[in-house]
Coordinates of C-alpha atoms and ligand atoms in Angstrom, one line a residue:
X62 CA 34.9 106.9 205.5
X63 CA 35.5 103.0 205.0
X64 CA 38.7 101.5 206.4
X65 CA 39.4 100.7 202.9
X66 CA 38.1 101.8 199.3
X67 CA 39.6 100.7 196.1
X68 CA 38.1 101.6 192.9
X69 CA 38.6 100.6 189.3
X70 CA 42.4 99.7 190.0
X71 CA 44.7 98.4 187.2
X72 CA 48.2 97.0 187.3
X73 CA 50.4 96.0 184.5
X74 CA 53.5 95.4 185.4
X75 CA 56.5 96.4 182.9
X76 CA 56.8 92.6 181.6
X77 CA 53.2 92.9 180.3
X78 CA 51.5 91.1 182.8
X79 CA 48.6 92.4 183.7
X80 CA 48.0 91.8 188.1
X81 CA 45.3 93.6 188.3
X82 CA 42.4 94.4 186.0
X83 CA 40.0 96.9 187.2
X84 CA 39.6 96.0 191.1
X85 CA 37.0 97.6 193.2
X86 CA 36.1 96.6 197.0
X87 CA 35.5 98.4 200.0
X88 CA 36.0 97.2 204.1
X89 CA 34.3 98.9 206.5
X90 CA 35.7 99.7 210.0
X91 CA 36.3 97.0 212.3
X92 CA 35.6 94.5 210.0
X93 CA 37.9 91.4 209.8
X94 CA 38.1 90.9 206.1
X95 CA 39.4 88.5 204.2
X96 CA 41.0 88.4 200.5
X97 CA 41.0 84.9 199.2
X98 CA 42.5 83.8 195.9
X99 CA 45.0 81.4 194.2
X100 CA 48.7 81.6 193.6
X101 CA 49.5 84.6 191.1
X102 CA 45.7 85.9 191.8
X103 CA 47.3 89.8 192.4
X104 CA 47.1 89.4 195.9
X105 CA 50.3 90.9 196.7
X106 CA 49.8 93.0 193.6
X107 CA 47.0 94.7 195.3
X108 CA 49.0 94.3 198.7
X109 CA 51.7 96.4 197.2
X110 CA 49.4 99.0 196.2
X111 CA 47.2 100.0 199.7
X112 CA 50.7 99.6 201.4
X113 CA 52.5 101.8 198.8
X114 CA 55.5 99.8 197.9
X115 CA 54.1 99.0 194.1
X116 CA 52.5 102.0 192.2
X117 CA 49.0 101.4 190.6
X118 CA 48.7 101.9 187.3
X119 CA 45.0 103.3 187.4
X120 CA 42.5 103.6 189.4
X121 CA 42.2 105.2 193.4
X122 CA 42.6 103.7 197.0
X123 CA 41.9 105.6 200.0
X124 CA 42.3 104.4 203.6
X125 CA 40.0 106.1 205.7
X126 CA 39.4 108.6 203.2
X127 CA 43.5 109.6 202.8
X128 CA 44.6 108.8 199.3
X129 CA 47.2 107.0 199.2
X130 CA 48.2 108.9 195.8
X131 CA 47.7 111.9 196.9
X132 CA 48.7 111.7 200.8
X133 CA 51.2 109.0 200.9
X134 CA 52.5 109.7 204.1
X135 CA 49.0 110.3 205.6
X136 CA 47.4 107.1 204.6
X137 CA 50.4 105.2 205.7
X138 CA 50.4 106.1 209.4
X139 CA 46.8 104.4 209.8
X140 CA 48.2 101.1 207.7
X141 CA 50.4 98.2 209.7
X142 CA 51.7 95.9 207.5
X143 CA 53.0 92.0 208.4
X144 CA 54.6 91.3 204.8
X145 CA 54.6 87.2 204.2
X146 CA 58.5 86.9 204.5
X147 CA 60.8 87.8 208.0
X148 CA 62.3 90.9 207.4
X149 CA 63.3 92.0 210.9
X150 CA 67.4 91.9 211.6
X151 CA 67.2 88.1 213.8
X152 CA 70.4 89.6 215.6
X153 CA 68.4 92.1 217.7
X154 CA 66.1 92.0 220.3
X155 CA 61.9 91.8 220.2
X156 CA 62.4 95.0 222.6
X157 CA 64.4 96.9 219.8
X158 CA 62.7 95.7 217.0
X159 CA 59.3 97.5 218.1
X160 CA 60.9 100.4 219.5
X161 CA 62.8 100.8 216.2
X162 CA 60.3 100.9 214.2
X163 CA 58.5 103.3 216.5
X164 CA 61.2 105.6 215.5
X165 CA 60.4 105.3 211.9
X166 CA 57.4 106.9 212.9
X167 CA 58.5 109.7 214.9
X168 CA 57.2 108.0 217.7
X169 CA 59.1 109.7 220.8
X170 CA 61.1 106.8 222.6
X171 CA 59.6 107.3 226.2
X172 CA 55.9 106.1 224.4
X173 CA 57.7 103.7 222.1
X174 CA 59.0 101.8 224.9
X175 CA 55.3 101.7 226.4
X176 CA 54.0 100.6 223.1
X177 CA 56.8 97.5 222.6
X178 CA 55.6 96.6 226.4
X179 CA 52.4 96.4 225.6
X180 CA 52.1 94.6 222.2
X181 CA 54.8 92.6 223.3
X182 CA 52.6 91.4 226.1
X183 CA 49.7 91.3 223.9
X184 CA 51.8 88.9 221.8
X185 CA 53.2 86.4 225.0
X186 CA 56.3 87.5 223.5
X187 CA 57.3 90.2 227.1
X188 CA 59.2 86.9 228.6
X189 CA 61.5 87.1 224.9
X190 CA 62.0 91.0 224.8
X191 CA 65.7 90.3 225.4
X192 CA 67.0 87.8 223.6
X193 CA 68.1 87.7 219.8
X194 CA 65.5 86.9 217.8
X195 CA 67.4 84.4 215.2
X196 CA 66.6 82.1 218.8
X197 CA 62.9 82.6 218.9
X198 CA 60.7 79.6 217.4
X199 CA 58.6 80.2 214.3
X200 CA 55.5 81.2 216.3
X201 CA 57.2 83.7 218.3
X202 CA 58.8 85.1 215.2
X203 CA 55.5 85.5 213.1
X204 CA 53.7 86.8 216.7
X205 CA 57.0 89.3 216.8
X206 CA 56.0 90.7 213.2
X207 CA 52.4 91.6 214.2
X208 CA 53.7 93.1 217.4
X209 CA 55.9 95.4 215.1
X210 CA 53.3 96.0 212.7
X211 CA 51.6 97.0 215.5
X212 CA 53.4 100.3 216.6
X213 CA 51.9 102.8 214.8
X214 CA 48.7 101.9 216.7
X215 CA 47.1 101.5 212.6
X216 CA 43.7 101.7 212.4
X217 CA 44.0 98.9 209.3
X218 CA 46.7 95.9 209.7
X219 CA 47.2 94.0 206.6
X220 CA 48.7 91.0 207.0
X221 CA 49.9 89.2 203.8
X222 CA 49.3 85.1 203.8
X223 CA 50.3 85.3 207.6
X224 CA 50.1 81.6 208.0
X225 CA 52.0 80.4 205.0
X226 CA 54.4 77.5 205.7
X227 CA 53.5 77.3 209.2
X228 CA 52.1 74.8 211.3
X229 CA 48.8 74.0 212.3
X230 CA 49.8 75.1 215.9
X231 CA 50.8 78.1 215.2
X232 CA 48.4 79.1 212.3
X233 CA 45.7 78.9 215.9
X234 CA 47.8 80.7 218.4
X235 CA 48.3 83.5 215.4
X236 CA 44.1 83.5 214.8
X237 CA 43.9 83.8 218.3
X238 CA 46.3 86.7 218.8
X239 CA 45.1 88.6 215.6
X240 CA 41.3 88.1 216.3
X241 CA 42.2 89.8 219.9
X242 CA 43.6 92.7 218.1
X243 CA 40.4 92.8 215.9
X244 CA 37.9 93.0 218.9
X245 CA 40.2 95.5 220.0
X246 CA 39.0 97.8 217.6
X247 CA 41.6 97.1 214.7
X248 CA 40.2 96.6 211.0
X249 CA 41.9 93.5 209.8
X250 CA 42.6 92.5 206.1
X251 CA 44.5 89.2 205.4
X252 CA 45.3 87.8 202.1
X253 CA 45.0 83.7 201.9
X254 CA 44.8 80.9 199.6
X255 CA 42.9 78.7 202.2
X256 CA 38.9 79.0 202.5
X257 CA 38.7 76.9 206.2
X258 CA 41.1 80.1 207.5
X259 CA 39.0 82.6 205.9
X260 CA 35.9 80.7 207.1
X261 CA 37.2 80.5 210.7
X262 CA 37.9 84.3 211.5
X263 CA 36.5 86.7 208.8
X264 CA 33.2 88.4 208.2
X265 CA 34.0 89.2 204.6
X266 CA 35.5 87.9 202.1
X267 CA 36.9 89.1 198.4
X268 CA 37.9 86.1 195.6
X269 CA 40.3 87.6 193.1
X270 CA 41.1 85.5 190.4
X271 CA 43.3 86.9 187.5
X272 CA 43.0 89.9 188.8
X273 CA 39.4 90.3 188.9
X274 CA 37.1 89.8 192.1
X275 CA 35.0 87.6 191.0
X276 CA 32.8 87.5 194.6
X277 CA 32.9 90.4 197.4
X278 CA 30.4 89.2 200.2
X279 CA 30.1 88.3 203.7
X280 CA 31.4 84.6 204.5
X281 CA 28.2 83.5 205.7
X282 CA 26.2 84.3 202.5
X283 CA 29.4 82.3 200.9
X284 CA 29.2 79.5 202.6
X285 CA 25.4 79.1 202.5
X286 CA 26.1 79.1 198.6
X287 CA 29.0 76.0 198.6
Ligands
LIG232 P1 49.4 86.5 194.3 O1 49.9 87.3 195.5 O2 47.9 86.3 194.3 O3 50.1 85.2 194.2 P2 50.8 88.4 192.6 O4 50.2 89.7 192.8 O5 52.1 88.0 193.3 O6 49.7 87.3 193.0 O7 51.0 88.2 191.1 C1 50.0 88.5 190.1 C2 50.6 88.4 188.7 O8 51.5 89.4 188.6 C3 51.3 87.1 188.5 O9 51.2 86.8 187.1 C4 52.8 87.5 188.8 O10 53.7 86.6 188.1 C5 52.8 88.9 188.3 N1 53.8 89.7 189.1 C6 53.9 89.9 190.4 N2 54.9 90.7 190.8 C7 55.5 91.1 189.6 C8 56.6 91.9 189.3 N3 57.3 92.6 190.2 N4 56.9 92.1 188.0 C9 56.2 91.4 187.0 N5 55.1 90.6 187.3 C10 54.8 90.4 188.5
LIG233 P1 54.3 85.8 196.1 O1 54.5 86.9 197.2 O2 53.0 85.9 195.4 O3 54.7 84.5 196.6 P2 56.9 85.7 194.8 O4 57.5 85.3 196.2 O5 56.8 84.8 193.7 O6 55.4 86.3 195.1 O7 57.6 87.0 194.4 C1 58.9 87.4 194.9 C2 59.3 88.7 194.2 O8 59.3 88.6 192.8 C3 58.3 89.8 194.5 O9 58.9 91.1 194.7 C4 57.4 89.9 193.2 O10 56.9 91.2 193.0 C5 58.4 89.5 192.2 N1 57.8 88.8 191.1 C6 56.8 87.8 191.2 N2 56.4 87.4 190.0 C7 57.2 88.0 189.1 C8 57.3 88.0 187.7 N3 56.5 87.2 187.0 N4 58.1 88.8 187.1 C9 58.9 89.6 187.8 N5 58.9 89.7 189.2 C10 58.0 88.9 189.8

């Protein structure tokens, strides 16, 4: 099954506005794909949707062939999910943050505490495990979200304009950490408004606009065509 199939999907929300008009795409495993579209596109409408915190309004989405309709639960232990904002409490530890959320998953604490050593190691963020993480710096912080995104071991981590409002700096330590995780043997999706990122990491690319794609290819046949 692809990493990711989404057919015919509508959303309109209860104001009227129509996100999302009849969106189709498909990833395929271990791709590195990349969603690319302006402000108020449906990005995060569509977002919502494969990570089940917004219902669809029609249409289907199946991650690896689990409906998220249908099988909630099972679709969501294969998705990791790095939302755009910092959610995680800034007055605990890296260490507790990833184990916590282990436990969300049922995750037994003896292999949680394995996992939060590893991806915190993966991340360069071991040294940190301790301290709070209100005194991390904004690279660390973003590199601690993947790490807990990454507990579930998904098969697909979606990571939602990862690099907004960040530096330069950062935005190339995050490619480099996320492009590890890909090679790995992790299908990655990220949502941007910036073509040069997409060009630098992904093999494929959707372009919604209004909430249509309006171009689903690999990023070599698009930039062949600018
Ligand atoms: P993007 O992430 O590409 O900026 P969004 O999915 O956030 O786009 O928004 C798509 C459209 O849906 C916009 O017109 C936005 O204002 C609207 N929208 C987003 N979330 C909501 C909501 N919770 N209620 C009503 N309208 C919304
Ligand atoms: P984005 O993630 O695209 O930057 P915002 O930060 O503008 O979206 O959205 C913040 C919150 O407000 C989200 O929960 C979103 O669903 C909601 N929202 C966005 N646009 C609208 C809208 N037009 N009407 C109602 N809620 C909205």
């Amino acid at each position: 099954a692809p990493a990711l199939e989404v057919r015919d999907l509508t959303k309109t929300y209860a104001t009227g506005v129509q996100a999302l008009k009849g969106v189709s795409l498909q990833v395929e495993p271990g791709d590195f794909f990349a969603l690319l579209g302006p402000n108020g596109a449906g990005k995060s409408t569509l977002i919502g949707i494969l990570s089940s915190l917004v219902n669809a309004s029609s249409g289907e989405v199946q991650i690896f062939g689990r409906s998220v309709h249908r099988d909630r639960g099972g679709a969501m232990q294969l998705i990791g999910l790095v939302p755009q904002e910092l959610n995680f409490n800034q007055f605990e530890c890296p260490f507790d943050i990833c184990v916590n959320q282990a436990g969300f998953y049922g995750i037994p604490r003896r292999i949680a505490c394995e996992r939060a050593e590893k991806y915190l190691r993966q991340l360069s963020l071991w040294e940190k495990k301790d301290v709070a993480a209100r005194t991390l710096s904004g690279g660390m912080k973003r590199r601690l979200m993947i790490a807990r995104a990454m507990m579930n071991e998904p098969r697909l981590l979606i990571l939602d304009e990862p690099t907004a409002g960040v530096d330069i700096e950062i935005r190339r330590s995050m490619w480099k950490f996320v492009s590890e995780i890909n090679r790995a043997g992790t299908t990655v999706i990220l949502t941007t408004h910036y073509l040069e990122e997409a060009e630098q990491l992904c093999r494929n690319i959707a372009i919604i606009d209004k909430g249509n794609i309006i171009e689903n290819t690999s990023m070599k046949q698009l930039l062949a065509k600018l």
